[in-house]
Amino acid sequence: MNLPNKITVSRIFLIPVFLIFLLAPLPLGETEIAGTVLLNSQLIATAIFIFASVTDWIDGYIARKHNLVTNLGKFLDPLADKLLVTSAFVSLVELGAAPAWIVVVILSREFAVTGLRLVASSEGEVLAASNLGKLKTWIQIIAIIMLLIENVPFESIGFPFATISLWAALIITVYSGWDYFSKNKEVLLKSR
């Protein structure tokens, strides 16, 4: 369990903390930002989500720079990303901030790729995240952040950046899933 893997595990442990601040009725007051009133607990949840998301870049950077890339890290890192993003998207549906059908499509891709990874693992292979998959994750993170803060500051000028980000996340998620399966189809063919 090297430093990058410890950082990845810490991201997983931040998820329940994020969910408590986002979903529990905590009496922490509210703040007005650019004409939009946000709950302070919502802002804290967003800060935790941003911090957890940044650790994804940090653990990868440390692992590559210090030659600490491990099979455990290749497995844990995308899993931590999926758990964080899944918990955020499901919460946004519960809060009425994201349409359920978009979240179902996005999460279906995540589960399908995780399934492909499990099949590869049973064949003794580890499938690392692709650059397109990493781009997908960052676009999803931007969409989630914008939905968490209710499109601030763009809401004040009537620009639907949160909605555009969510649609961009949907499109890149579907495309990256197709790309992932097309480039790794031999894993499925070998497992028959």
PDB file of C-alpha atoms in Angstrom:
ATOM      1  CA  MET A   1       0.000   0.000   0.000  1.00  0.00           C
ATOM      2  CA  ASN A   2       2.136   2.864  -1.313  1.00  0.00           C
ATOM      3  CA  LEU A   3       1.351   6.597  -1.030  1.00  0.00           C
ATOM      4  CA  PRO A   4      -0.688   6.897  -4.271  1.00  0.00           C
ATOM      5  CA  ASN A   5      -2.833   3.930  -3.231  1.00  0.00           C
ATOM      6  CA  LYS A   6      -3.354   5.451   0.233  1.00  0.00           C
ATOM      7  CA  ILE A   7      -4.516   8.681  -1.415  1.00  0.00           C
ATOM      8  CA  THR A   8      -6.904   6.675  -3.596  1.00  0.00           C
ATOM      9  CA  VAL A   9      -8.325   4.879  -0.545  1.00  0.00           C
ATOM     10  CA  SER A  10      -8.754   8.233   1.233  1.00  0.00           C
ATOM     11  CA  ARG A  11     -10.892   9.357  -1.734  1.00  0.00           C
ATOM     12  CA  ILE A  12     -13.171   6.387  -1.097  1.00  0.00           C
ATOM     13  CA  PHE A  13     -13.435   7.277   2.611  1.00  0.00           C
ATOM     14  CA  LEU A  14     -14.410  10.871   1.735  1.00  0.00           C
ATOM     15  CA  ILE A  15     -17.534   9.693  -0.094  1.00  0.00           C
ATOM     16  CA  PRO A  16     -19.735   9.157   3.005  1.00  0.00           C
ATOM     17  CA  VAL A  17     -18.594  12.507   4.406  1.00  0.00           C
ATOM     18  CA  PHE A  18     -19.552  14.177   1.116  1.00  0.00           C
ATOM     19  CA  LEU A  19     -22.961  12.457   1.188  1.00  0.00           C
ATOM     20  CA  ILE A  20     -23.686  13.499   4.784  1.00  0.00           C
ATOM     21  CA  PHE A  21     -23.084  17.177   4.013  1.00  0.00           C
ATOM     22  CA  LEU A  22     -25.026  16.980   0.757  1.00  0.00           C
ATOM     23  CA  LEU A  23     -28.067  14.985   1.844  1.00  0.00           C
ATOM     24  CA  ALA A  24     -28.470  15.264   5.615  1.00  0.00           C
ATOM     25  CA  PRO A  25     -30.576  18.196   6.863  1.00  0.00           C
ATOM     26  CA  LEU A  26     -27.743  19.981   8.648  1.00  0.00           C
ATOM     27  CA  PRO A  27     -28.607  23.373  10.178  1.00  0.00           C
ATOM     28  CA  LEU A  28     -25.520  25.216   8.899  1.00  0.00           C
ATOM     29  CA  GLY A  29     -27.235  28.230   7.370  1.00  0.00           C
ATOM     30  CA  GLU A  30     -27.015  29.532   3.847  1.00  0.00           C
ATOM     31  CA  THR A  31     -24.969  31.860   1.669  1.00  0.00           C
ATOM     32  CA  GLU A  32     -25.981  34.000  -1.284  1.00  0.00           C
ATOM     33  CA  ILE A  33     -23.586  33.850  -4.238  1.00  0.00           C
ATOM     34  CA  ALA A  34     -24.262  35.853  -7.398  1.00  0.00           C
ATOM     35  CA  GLY A  35     -27.967  36.040  -6.583  1.00  0.00           C
ATOM     36  CA  THR A  36     -28.353  32.331  -5.811  1.00  0.00           C
ATOM     37  CA  VAL A  37     -28.910  31.136  -2.247  1.00  0.00           C
ATOM     38  CA  LEU A  38     -26.981  27.949  -1.451  1.00  0.00           C
ATOM     39  CA  LEU A  39     -27.010  25.944   1.758  1.00  0.00           C
ATOM     40  CA  ASN A  40     -23.672  26.045   3.573  1.00  0.00           C
ATOM     41  CA  SER A  41     -23.817  22.258   3.881  1.00  0.00           C
ATOM     42  CA  GLN A  42     -24.166  22.138   0.087  1.00  0.00           C
ATOM     43  CA  LEU A  43     -21.064  24.329  -0.294  1.00  0.00           C
ATOM     44  CA  ILE A  44     -19.121  22.126   2.136  1.00  0.00           C
ATOM     45  CA  ALA A  45     -20.219  19.012   0.210  1.00  0.00           C
ATOM     46  CA  THR A  46     -19.059  20.653  -3.027  1.00  0.00           C
ATOM     47  CA  ALA A  47     -15.676  21.521  -1.481  1.00  0.00           C
ATOM     48  CA  ILE A  48     -15.276  17.912  -0.297  1.00  0.00           C
ATOM     49  CA  PHE A  49     -16.224  16.636  -3.757  1.00  0.00           C
ATOM     50  CA  ILE A  50     -13.690  18.969  -5.413  1.00  0.00           C
ATOM     51  CA  PHE A  51     -10.959  17.933  -2.962  1.00  0.00           C
ATOM     52  CA  ALA A  52     -11.711  14.235  -3.503  1.00  0.00           C
ATOM     53  CA  SER A  53     -11.683  14.765  -7.267  1.00  0.00           C
ATOM     54  CA  VAL A  54      -8.320  16.536  -7.179  1.00  0.00           C
ATOM     55  CA  THR A  55      -6.810  13.602  -5.285  1.00  0.00           C
ATOM     56  CA  ASP A  56      -7.427  11.579  -8.470  1.00  0.00           C
ATOM     57  CA  TRP A  57      -4.875  13.743 -10.273  1.00  0.00           C
ATOM     58  CA  ILE A  58      -2.501  13.799  -7.293  1.00  0.00           C
ATOM     59  CA  ASP A  59      -2.311  10.026  -6.808  1.00  0.00           C
ATOM     60  CA  GLY A  60      -1.719   9.463 -10.522  1.00  0.00           C
ATOM     61  CA  TYR A  61       0.953  12.143 -10.671  1.00  0.00           C
ATOM     62  CA  ILE A  62       2.834  10.720  -7.676  1.00  0.00           C
ATOM     63  CA  ALA A  63       2.536   7.157  -8.985  1.00  0.00           C
ATOM     64  CA  ARG A  64       3.958   8.074 -12.405  1.00  0.00           C
ATOM     65  CA  LYS A  65       6.641  10.465 -11.151  1.00  0.00           C
ATOM     66  CA  HIS A  66       8.030   8.058  -8.544  1.00  0.00           C
ATOM     67  CA  ASN A  67       7.430   4.857 -10.521  1.00  0.00           C
ATOM     68  CA  LEU A  68       4.855   3.637  -7.979  1.00  0.00           C
ATOM     69  CA  VAL A  69       2.287   2.378 -10.493  1.00  0.00           C
ATOM     70  CA  THR A  70       0.879  -0.934  -9.254  1.00  0.00           C
ATOM     71  CA  ASN A  71      -1.829  -3.330 -10.383  1.00  0.00           C
ATOM     72  CA  LEU A  72      -3.661  -2.515  -7.142  1.00  0.00           C
ATOM     73  CA  GLY A  73      -3.546   1.180  -8.064  1.00  0.00           C
ATOM     74  CA  LYS A  74      -4.739   0.455 -11.610  1.00  0.00           C
ATOM     75  CA  PHE A  75      -7.711  -1.325 -10.060  1.00  0.00           C
ATOM     76  CA  LEU A  76      -8.432   1.014  -7.120  1.00  0.00           C
ATOM     77  CA  ASP A  77      -8.092   4.356  -8.932  1.00  0.00           C
ATOM     78  CA  PRO A  78     -10.897   3.876 -11.475  1.00  0.00           C
ATOM     79  CA  LEU A  79     -13.000   2.157  -8.800  1.00  0.00           C
ATOM     80  CA  ALA A  80     -12.635   5.164  -6.472  1.00  0.00           C
ATOM     81  CA  ASP A  81     -13.568   7.487  -9.350  1.00  0.00           C
ATOM     82  CA  LYS A  82     -16.653   5.437 -10.147  1.00  0.00           C
ATOM     83  CA  LEU A  83     -17.779   5.309  -6.509  1.00  0.00           C
ATOM     84  CA  LEU A  84     -17.358   9.076  -6.105  1.00  0.00           C
ATOM     85  CA  VAL A  85     -19.089   9.946  -9.375  1.00  0.00           C
ATOM     86  CA  THR A  86     -21.870   7.388  -8.835  1.00  0.00           C
ATOM     87  CA  SER A  87     -22.652   8.668  -5.351  1.00  0.00           C
ATOM     88  CA  ALA A  88     -22.737  12.258  -6.630  1.00  0.00           C
ATOM     89  CA  PHE A  89     -24.953  11.509  -9.637  1.00  0.00           C
ATOM     90  CA  VAL A  90     -27.435   9.419  -7.621  1.00  0.00           C
ATOM     91  CA  SER A  91     -27.601  12.204  -5.024  1.00  0.00           C
ATOM     92  CA  LEU A  92     -28.232  14.794  -7.741  1.00  0.00           C
ATOM     93  CA  VAL A  93     -31.179  12.724  -8.987  1.00  0.00           C
ATOM     94  CA  GLU A  94     -32.545  12.549  -5.446  1.00  0.00           C
ATOM     95  CA  LEU A  95     -32.165  16.331  -5.138  1.00  0.00           C
ATOM     96  CA  GLY A  96     -33.940  16.869  -8.475  1.00  0.00           C
ATOM     97  CA  ALA A  97     -30.851  18.456 -10.024  1.00  0.00           C
ATOM     98  CA  ALA A  98     -30.234  15.840 -12.750  1.00  0.00           C
ATOM     99  CA  PRO A  99     -32.623  13.782 -14.894  1.00  0.00           C
ATOM    100  CA  ALA A 100     -32.658  10.127 -13.857  1.00  0.00           C
ATOM    101  CA  TRP A 101     -32.420   8.817 -17.440  1.00  0.00           C
ATOM    102  CA  ILE A 102     -29.135  10.652 -18.083  1.00  0.00           C
ATOM    103  CA  VAL A 103     -27.691   9.348 -14.822  1.00  0.00           C
ATOM    104  CA  VAL A 104     -28.839   5.791 -15.661  1.00  0.00           C
ATOM    105  CA  VAL A 105     -27.069   5.947 -19.042  1.00  0.00           C
ATOM    106  CA  ILE A 106     -23.883   7.323 -17.473  1.00  0.00           C
ATOM    107  CA  LEU A 107     -23.879   4.766 -14.651  1.00  0.00           C
ATOM    108  CA  SER A 108     -24.676   1.914 -17.050  1.00  0.00           C
ATOM    109  CA  ARG A 109     -21.492   2.691 -18.938  1.00  0.00           C
ATOM    110  CA  GLU A 110     -19.545   2.757 -15.676  1.00  0.00           C
ATOM    111  CA  PHE A 111     -20.872  -0.656 -14.622  1.00  0.00           C
ATOM    112  CA  ALA A 112     -20.282  -2.112 -18.092  1.00  0.00           C
ATOM    113  CA  VAL A 113     -16.633  -0.994 -18.103  1.00  0.00           C
ATOM    114  CA  THR A 114     -16.184  -2.278 -14.549  1.00  0.00           C
ATOM    115  CA  GLY A 115     -17.573  -5.613 -15.750  1.00  0.00           C
ATOM    116  CA  LEU A 116     -15.091  -5.626 -18.628  1.00  0.00           C
ATOM    117  CA  ARG A 117     -12.295  -4.961 -16.132  1.00  0.00           C
ATOM    118  CA  LEU A 118     -13.454  -7.886 -14.008  1.00  0.00           C
ATOM    119  CA  VAL A 119     -13.468 -10.195 -17.041  1.00  0.00           C
ATOM    120  CA  ALA A 120      -9.962  -8.997 -17.938  1.00  0.00           C
ATOM    121  CA  SER A 121      -8.853  -9.557 -14.358  1.00  0.00           C
ATOM    122  CA  SER A 122     -10.114 -13.141 -14.457  1.00  0.00           C
ATOM    123  CA  GLU A 123      -7.916 -13.592 -17.537  1.00  0.00           C
ATOM    124  CA  GLY A 124      -4.903 -12.196 -15.674  1.00  0.00           C
ATOM    125  CA  GLU A 125      -5.005  -8.777 -17.336  1.00  0.00           C
ATOM    126  CA  VAL A 126      -5.378  -5.339 -15.784  1.00  0.00           C
ATOM    127  CA  LEU A 127      -6.992  -2.683 -17.966  1.00  0.00           C
ATOM    128  CA  ALA A 128      -5.757   0.768 -17.006  1.00  0.00           C
ATOM    129  CA  ALA A 129      -7.902   3.842 -17.590  1.00  0.00           C
ATOM    130  CA  SER A 130      -7.539   5.306 -21.089  1.00  0.00           C
ATOM    131  CA  ASN A 131      -6.945   8.991 -21.785  1.00  0.00           C
ATOM    132  CA  LEU A 132     -10.493   9.231 -23.161  1.00  0.00           C
ATOM    133  CA  GLY A 133     -11.768   7.642 -19.944  1.00  0.00           C
ATOM    134  CA  LYS A 134      -9.826  10.188 -17.910  1.00  0.00           C
ATOM    135  CA  LEU A 135     -11.282  13.039 -19.997  1.00  0.00           C
ATOM    136  CA  LYS A 136     -14.748  11.550 -19.426  1.00  0.00           C
ATOM    137  CA  THR A 137     -14.160  11.545 -15.688  1.00  0.00           C
ATOM    138  CA  TRP A 138     -13.106  15.212 -15.625  1.00  0.00           C
ATOM    139  CA  ILE A 139     -16.088  16.313 -17.725  1.00  0.00           C
ATOM    140  CA  GLN A 140     -18.373  14.383 -15.376  1.00  0.00           C
ATOM    141  CA  ILE A 141     -16.701  16.074 -12.400  1.00  0.00           C
ATOM    142  CA  ILE A 142     -17.222  19.536 -13.914  1.00  0.00           C
ATOM    143  CA  ALA A 143     -20.892  18.730 -14.578  1.00  0.00           C
ATOM    144  CA  ILE A 144     -21.369  17.453 -11.033  1.00  0.00           C
ATOM    145  CA  ILE A 145     -19.738  20.533  -9.505  1.00  0.00           C
ATOM    146  CA  MET A 146     -21.887  22.872 -11.575  1.00  0.00           C
ATOM    147  CA  LEU A 147     -25.029  20.964 -10.608  1.00  0.00           C
ATOM    148  CA  LEU A 148     -24.006  20.910  -6.935  1.00  0.00           C
ATOM    149  CA  ILE A 149     -23.637  24.709  -6.890  1.00  0.00           C
ATOM    150  CA  GLU A 150     -26.768  25.221  -8.998  1.00  0.00           C
ATOM    151  CA  ASN A 151     -24.934  26.724 -11.975  1.00  0.00           C
ATOM    152  CA  VAL A 152     -23.347  29.583  -9.988  1.00  0.00           C
ATOM    153  CA  PRO A 153     -22.023  31.998 -11.299  1.00  0.00           C
ATOM    154  CA  PHE A 154     -23.535  31.320 -14.730  1.00  0.00           C
ATOM    155  CA  GLU A 155     -27.087  31.365 -13.351  1.00  0.00           C
ATOM    156  CA  SER A 156     -26.845  35.131 -12.830  1.00  0.00           C
ATOM    157  CA  ILE A 157     -26.388  35.696 -16.586  1.00  0.00           C
ATOM    158  CA  GLY A 158     -28.860  32.997 -17.654  1.00  0.00           C
ATOM    159  CA  PHE A 159     -26.230  30.729 -19.242  1.00  0.00           C
ATOM    160  CA  PRO A 160     -27.064  27.031 -18.678  1.00  0.00           C
ATOM    161  CA  PHE A 161     -23.468  25.868 -18.195  1.00  0.00           C
ATOM    162  CA  ALA A 162     -24.507  23.099 -15.759  1.00  0.00           C
ATOM    163  CA  THR A 163     -26.963  21.656 -18.287  1.00  0.00           C
ATOM    164  CA  ILE A 164     -24.440  21.904 -21.128  1.00  0.00           C
ATOM    165  CA  SER A 165     -21.819  20.198 -18.931  1.00  0.00           C
ATOM    166  CA  LEU A 166     -24.230  17.394 -18.090  1.00  0.00           C
ATOM    167  CA  TRP A 167     -25.004  16.788 -21.776  1.00  0.00           C
ATOM    168  CA  ALA A 168     -21.289  16.882 -22.601  1.00  0.00           C
ATOM    169  CA  ALA A 169     -20.695  14.327 -19.833  1.00  0.00           C
ATOM    170  CA  LEU A 170     -23.415  12.098 -21.268  1.00  0.00           C
ATOM    171  CA  ILE A 171     -21.989  12.237 -24.806  1.00  0.00           C
ATOM    172  CA  ILE A 172     -18.341  11.667 -23.831  1.00  0.00           C
ATOM    173  CA  THR A 173     -19.368   8.901 -21.415  1.00  0.00           C
ATOM    174  CA  VAL A 174     -21.232   6.968 -24.101  1.00  0.00           C
ATOM    175  CA  TYR A 175     -18.445   7.520 -26.649  1.00  0.00           C
ATOM    176  CA  SER A 176     -15.658   6.519 -24.258  1.00  0.00           C
ATOM    177  CA  GLY A 177     -17.594   3.378 -23.296  1.00  0.00           C
ATOM    178  CA  TRP A 178     -17.907   2.394 -26.946  1.00  0.00           C
ATOM    179  CA  ASP A 179     -14.194   3.132 -27.441  1.00  0.00           C
ATOM    180  CA  TYR A 180     -13.220   1.101 -24.378  1.00  0.00           C
ATOM    181  CA  PHE A 181     -15.150  -1.967 -25.534  1.00  0.00           C
ATOM    182  CA  SER A 182     -14.006  -1.715 -29.142  1.00  0.00           C
ATOM    183  CA  LYS A 183     -10.337  -1.530 -28.097  1.00  0.00           C
ATOM    184  CA  ASN A 184     -10.659  -4.399 -25.591  1.00  0.00           C
ATOM    185  CA  LYS A 185     -13.055  -6.733 -27.403  1.00  0.00           C
ATOM    186  CA  GLU A 186     -10.406  -9.473 -27.437  1.00  0.00           C
ATOM    187  CA  VAL A 187     -10.805  -9.708 -23.646  1.00  0.00           C
ATOM    188  CA  LEU A 188     -14.453 -10.702 -24.111  1.00  0.00           C
ATOM    189  CA  LEU A 189     -13.664 -13.010 -27.019  1.00  0.00           C
ATOM    190  CA  LYS A 190     -10.987 -14.853 -25.024  1.00  0.00           C
ATOM    191  CA  SER A 191     -13.304 -15.369 -22.056  1.00  0.00           C
ATOM    192  CA  ARG A 192     -15.967 -17.325 -23.974  1.00  0.00           C
TER     193      ARG A 192
END
